[in-house]
Amino acid sequence: MKSALITGITGQDGSYLAEFLLEKGYKVYGITRRTSTIVFNRLDSVINQIVLLNADLLDQNSLMHAIETAKPDEIYNLAAQSFVPTSWEQPVLTGEFTALGVTRMLEAMKRICPKSRFYQASSSEMFGKAKEVPQTEKTAFHPRSPYGVAKVYGHWICVNYRESYNLFTSSGILFNHESPRRGYEFVTRKITHNVAKIVTGQLESFDIGNLDSRRDWGYAGDYVRAMWLMLNHSEPDDFLIATGETHTVREFCELAFLIAGIEIQWEGTGLEERGIDRDTNKVVVRVNKVFYRPAEVDVLVGKPEKAERLLKWKPKVTFENLVKMMVEHDIVELEKD
């Protein structure tokens, strides 16, 4: 039986990956940080089938102990401070977790289980002010946030350990991927959760940031499958994972409301813009500059040709079905509460 160790197992991707690997017959270990409040709700369906180990990306010894315990065939490094706005508020901590944490994991692997295969969660935020559209594995990085900068470090340190120590390290440059398990602080879940609140009478309106930001949104369940394919490929390499489609925050918002049975129209321009419910004439969305980034990333869209060709990977869930999945889930959850 193969074994896998997942950092960030309590997050969106970690929970989907744990379920996926269990279905493949793996013994799954997960690293969690000891905190005063521990939330395992995303792991409810598999909590009795996995082994949780206490360790921290800031502490080298704890990582070595976790790897010694798990003796993993595969290591998936998904843990990070991953919310871009927070990276502006806590840039040093973001660097410690998201950049140097990768080095600590690689050092532990190099010393204890150098034959293991290592997956690094790289990000489309590394492209930032992208030099070309669409982006590929060869597009130059130009990150526009402390989070993006930290991810660039993590990406290149994996390349260096691969080339210097002959370790099997592969990075997935994943574009935005969402699901009903997405954190409420992320714009997609903020939209679907607040739409559900409006539908269930718990909210009248909410504020949002830049409606014109464009992203390449996919489904997290599809993307964890790509992670596994990378570590089961014949050679370590870096792969861009995306849908190849781009949509604005405005489109996401309009579709979420439409799925919930509310058609909205926009009034005003720029920071004065408001979304009005056509039937009730009530404001349901307001643009608020508070939610704008200090340095905006305008257009991110990937070309996953390499993954399609070498890994035989393609996304299964469409943008429309993704939004529908999230809105319907949030409505059901709020109705239960």
C-alpha positions in Angstrom: 0.0 0.0 0.0 1.3 3.4 -0.9 1.4 6.2 1.7 1.0 9.9 1.2 1.7 12.9 3.5 -0.4 16.1 3.0 0.4 19.4 4.5 -2.6 21.7 4.6 -4.9 18.7 4.8 -7.7 20.7 6.6 -8.0 23.1 3.6 -10.1 22.9 0.5 -7.5 21.1 -1.7 -6.2 19.0 1.2 -9.6 17.5 1.9 -10.4 16.7 -1.7 -6.9 15.2 -2.2 -7.3 13.0 1.0 -10.6 11.7 -0.4 -9.1 11.0 -3.8 -6.0 9.2 -2.4 -8.1 7.0 -0.1 -10.2 6.0 -3.1 -6.9 5.0 -4.8 -6.0 2.8 -1.8 -3.4 5.0 -0.1 -2.7 5.3 3.5 -3.1 9.0 4.1 -1.3 11.1 6.7 -2.0 14.8 7.2 0.0 17.5 9.0 -2.0 19.9 11.2 -0.7 22.8 13.3 -1.6 22.7 17.0 -3.9 25.7 17.6 -6.4 26.7 20.2 -9.2 26.2 17.6 -8.9 23.2 15.3 -11.4 22.9 12.5 -11.7 19.5 10.7 -15.2 20.1 9.1 -13.8 19.6 5.6 -12.5 16.2 6.6 -15.8 14.9 8.2 -16.2 12.2 5.6 -12.7 10.7 6.0 -11.6 11.7 9.5 -11.6 8.1 10.7 -9.6 6.9 7.7 -6.6 9.2 8.0 -3.8 9.8 10.4 -3.2 13.3 11.6 0.3 14.4 12.8 1.1 17.6 14.6 3.8 19.7 12.9 4.4 23.2 11.7 6.0 24.6 8.5 7.9 27.1 10.8 9.5 24.3 12.8 12.1 22.0 11.1 12.2 19.4 13.8 8.4 18.8 13.8 8.4 18.3 10.0 11.3 15.8 10.2 9.4 13.9 12.9 6.2 13.8 10.8 8.1 12.5 7.8 9.9 9.9 9.9 6.5 8.7 11.2 4.7 8.6 7.9 7.6 7.3 5.7 5.6 8.6 2.7 5.9 7.5 -0.9 4.4 10.9 -1.9 4.4 14.3 -0.2 1.9 17.0 -1.1 2.9 20.4 0.2 -0.4 22.3 0.1 0.0 24.4 3.3 0.5 28.1 2.9 -0.8 31.5 4.0 -2.8 31.6 0.8 -5.2 34.6 1.1 -3.7 37.4 -1.0 -5.1 40.4 1.0 -3.7 38.9 4.2 -0.3 38.6 2.6 -0.2 42.4 2.4 -1.1 42.7 6.1 1.4 39.9 7.1 4.1 39.8 4.5 6.8 38.4 6.7 4.7 35.6 8.1 3.5 34.9 4.5 7.1 34.5 3.5 7.9 32.2 6.4 5.0 29.8 5.6 4.6 30.0 1.9 8.3 30.4 0.9 10.7 29.1 3.6 8.2 26.5 4.7 8.8 24.8 1.3 12.6 24.7 1.9 12.0 23.1 5.4 9.9 20.4 3.8 12.4 19.7 1.1 15.3 19.6 3.7 13.3 17.1 5.8 12.6 15.0 2.7 16.2 15.1 1.5 17.5 13.9 4.9 14.8 11.2 5.7 13.2 10.0 2.5 15.0 11.2 -0.6 13.3 8.6 -2.8 9.8 10.1 -2.0 8.0 12.2 -4.6 7.3 15.8 -3.7 4.4 18.0 -5.0 4.6 21.8 -4.6 1.5 23.9 -4.9 2.6 26.7 -7.1 0.1 29.4 -8.1 -1.0 31.5 -11.1 -0.4 34.5 -8.8 3.2 34.1 -9.7 2.4 35.5 -13.1 0.8 38.6 -11.6 1.3 41.3 -14.2 1.4 38.7 -16.9 3.8 39.2 -19.9 1.5 37.2 -22.2 -2.1 35.9 -22.4 -2.7 33.1 -22.1 0.1 32.0 -19.7 2.1 28.8 -20.1 4.9 27.1 -18.1 7.3 29.3 -20.0 5.7 32.6 -19.2 7.9 34.9 -17.1 6.8 35.5 -13.5 5.9 39.0 -12.3 4.1 38.6 -9.0 2.0 41.5 -7.6 1.6 40.5 -4.0 3.7 39.1 -1.1 1.9 35.9 -1.6 2.8 35.7 -5.3 6.4 36.5 -4.4 6.5 33.8 -1.8 5.1 31.3 -4.3 7.8 32.1 -6.8 10.4 31.3 -4.2 8.7 28.0 -3.3 8.5 27.2 -7.0 12.2 27.8 -7.8 13.5 26.2 -4.6 11.8 23.0 -5.8 13.5 23.3 -9.2 16.8 23.8 -7.4 16.4 20.7 -5.2 15.4 18.7 -8.3 18.5 19.8 -10.2 21.0 19.8 -7.3 20.0 16.7 -5.4 18.1 14.7 -8.0 14.9 14.7 -5.9 11.6 14.0 -7.6 10.0 17.4 -7.1 7.1 18.6 -9.3 5.2 21.8 -9.1 1.7 22.4 -10.2 1.0 26.0 -11.3 -2.6 25.9 -10.4 -5.0 28.7 -11.5 -7.9 29.6 -9.3 -9.9 26.6 -8.3 -13.1 26.7 -6.2 -15.6 24.5 -4.6 -18.3 24.5 -1.8 -15.3 24.0 0.6 -13.7 27.3 -0.4 -13.0 29.7 2.5 -15.5 32.4 3.0 -12.9 35.1 2.7 -12.3 34.3 -1.0 -14.4 36.3 -3.5 -16.1 33.3 -5.1 -17.4 31.8 -1.8 -18.1 35.3 -0.5 -20.4 35.8 -3.5 -22.2 32.4 -3.3 -22.6 32.5 0.5 -24.0 36.0 0.5 -26.3 35.2 -2.4 -27.6 32.2 -0.4 -28.1 34.6 2.6 -30.1 37.0 0.5 -32.3 34.1 -0.9 -32.9 32.8 2.6 -33.8 36.3 4.0 -30.7 36.6 6.2 -29.1 39.5 4.3 -30.2 42.3 2.1 -27.0 43.3 0.3 -23.2 43.0 0.4 -20.1 44.8 -0.7 -17.5 43.5 -3.2 -14.3 44.7 -4.9 -13.2 45.0 -8.5 -15.9 43.5 -10.7 -13.7 43.6 -13.8 -10.9 41.3 -12.5 -10.7 38.3 -14.8 -9.7 34.8 -13.6 -9.5 31.3 -14.9 -11.8 29.4 -12.5 -11.9 25.6 -12.2 -13.1 23.0 -9.7 -10.8 21.9 -6.9 -11.8 18.3 -7.3 -10.5 18.3 -10.8 -7.2 20.0 -9.8 -6.2 17.5 -7.0 -6.5 14.8 -9.7 -3.8 16.7 -11.6 -1.6 16.7 -8.5 -1.7 13.0 -8.3 -1.0 12.6 -12.0 2.1 14.7 -11.7 3.6 12.5 -9.0 2.8 9.4 -10.9 4.3 10.7 -14.1 7.6 9.1 -15.3 9.7 12.3 -14.7 9.5 15.2 -12.3 8.4 18.4 -14.0 6.3 21.5 -13.7 2.7 21.7 -15.1 0.2 24.5 -15.5 -3.3 23.5 -14.5 -6.2 25.6 -15.8 -9.4 25.6 -17.8 -8.2 27.9 -20.5 -11.3 30.1 -20.0 -11.5 33.5 -18.3 -14.5 35.1 -16.6 -14.9 38.4 -14.6 -16.0 38.7 -11.0 -19.0 40.5 -12.5 -19.9 37.4 -14.6 -19.5 35.1 -11.5 -21.7 37.4 -9.5 -24.4 37.6 -12.1 -24.5 33.9 -12.7 -24.6 33.1 -9.0 -27.7 35.4 -8.6 -29.3 34.0 -11.7 -29.0 30.4 -10.4 -30.6 31.6 -7.2 -33.5 33.1 -9.2 -32.5 36.8 -9.0 -31.6 38.7 -12.1 -29.6 41.9 -11.5 -28.8 45.0 -13.4 -25.9 47.3 -12.8 -26.2 51.0 -12.2 -23.4 53.6 -12.2 -19.8 53.2 -13.2 -16.6 52.2 -11.5 -16.7 52.7 -7.7 -20.3 54.0 -7.9 -21.5 50.7 -9.4 -24.4 48.8 -7.7 -26.2 45.6 -8.6 -30.0 46.0 -8.5 -32.5 43.2 -8.2 -34.7 43.7 -11.3 -37.9 42.4 -9.6 -37.6 44.2 -6.2 -35.5 47.2 -7.3 -33.4 46.7 -4.2 -29.6 47.0 -4.1 -28.1 43.5 -3.6 -24.4 44.3 -4.5 -22.2 47.4 -4.0 -18.7 48.0 -5.2 -16.4 49.0 -2.4 -12.9 50.2 -2.8 -11.9 48.7 0.5 -11.8 45.3 -1.3 -9.5 46.5 -4.1 -5.9 45.1 -4.0 -3.0 47.5 -3.7 -1.6 46.1 -7.0 -4.3 44.5 -9.1 -3.8 41.4 -11.2 -6.1 42.0 -14.1 -6.1 38.9 -16.4 -5.0 35.4 -15.5 -5.9 32.6 -17.9 -3.8 29.5 -18.5 -3.0 27.2 -21.4 -2.9 23.7 -20.0 -1.7 22.1 -23.2 1.3 20.4 -21.6 -0.8 18.7 -18.9 -3.3 17.6 -21.4 -0.6 16.1 -23.6 1.7 14.4 -21.0 -0.7 13.8 -18.1 -3.9 13.2 -20.1 -5.6 15.6 -17.8 -8.6 17.7 -18.6 -11.1 19.5 -16.3 -14.5 17.9 -16.0 -16.6 20.6 -14.3 -17.5 23.7 -16.3 -17.6 27.2 -15.0 -21.4 27.2 -15.0 -21.7 23.9 -13.1 -19.1 25.1 -10.6 -21.0 28.2 -9.7 -24.3 26.2 -9.6 -22.6 23.6 -7.3 -21.5 26.4 -4.9 -24.7 28.4 -4.8 -26.9 25.3 -4.3 -24.7 24.0 -1.6 -24.7 27.3 0.3 -28.5 27.6 0.1 -29.0 24.1 1.4 -26.5 24.7 4.3 -28.2 27.9 5.3 -31.7 26.4 5.1 -30.5 23.6 7.4 -29.2 26.1 9.9 
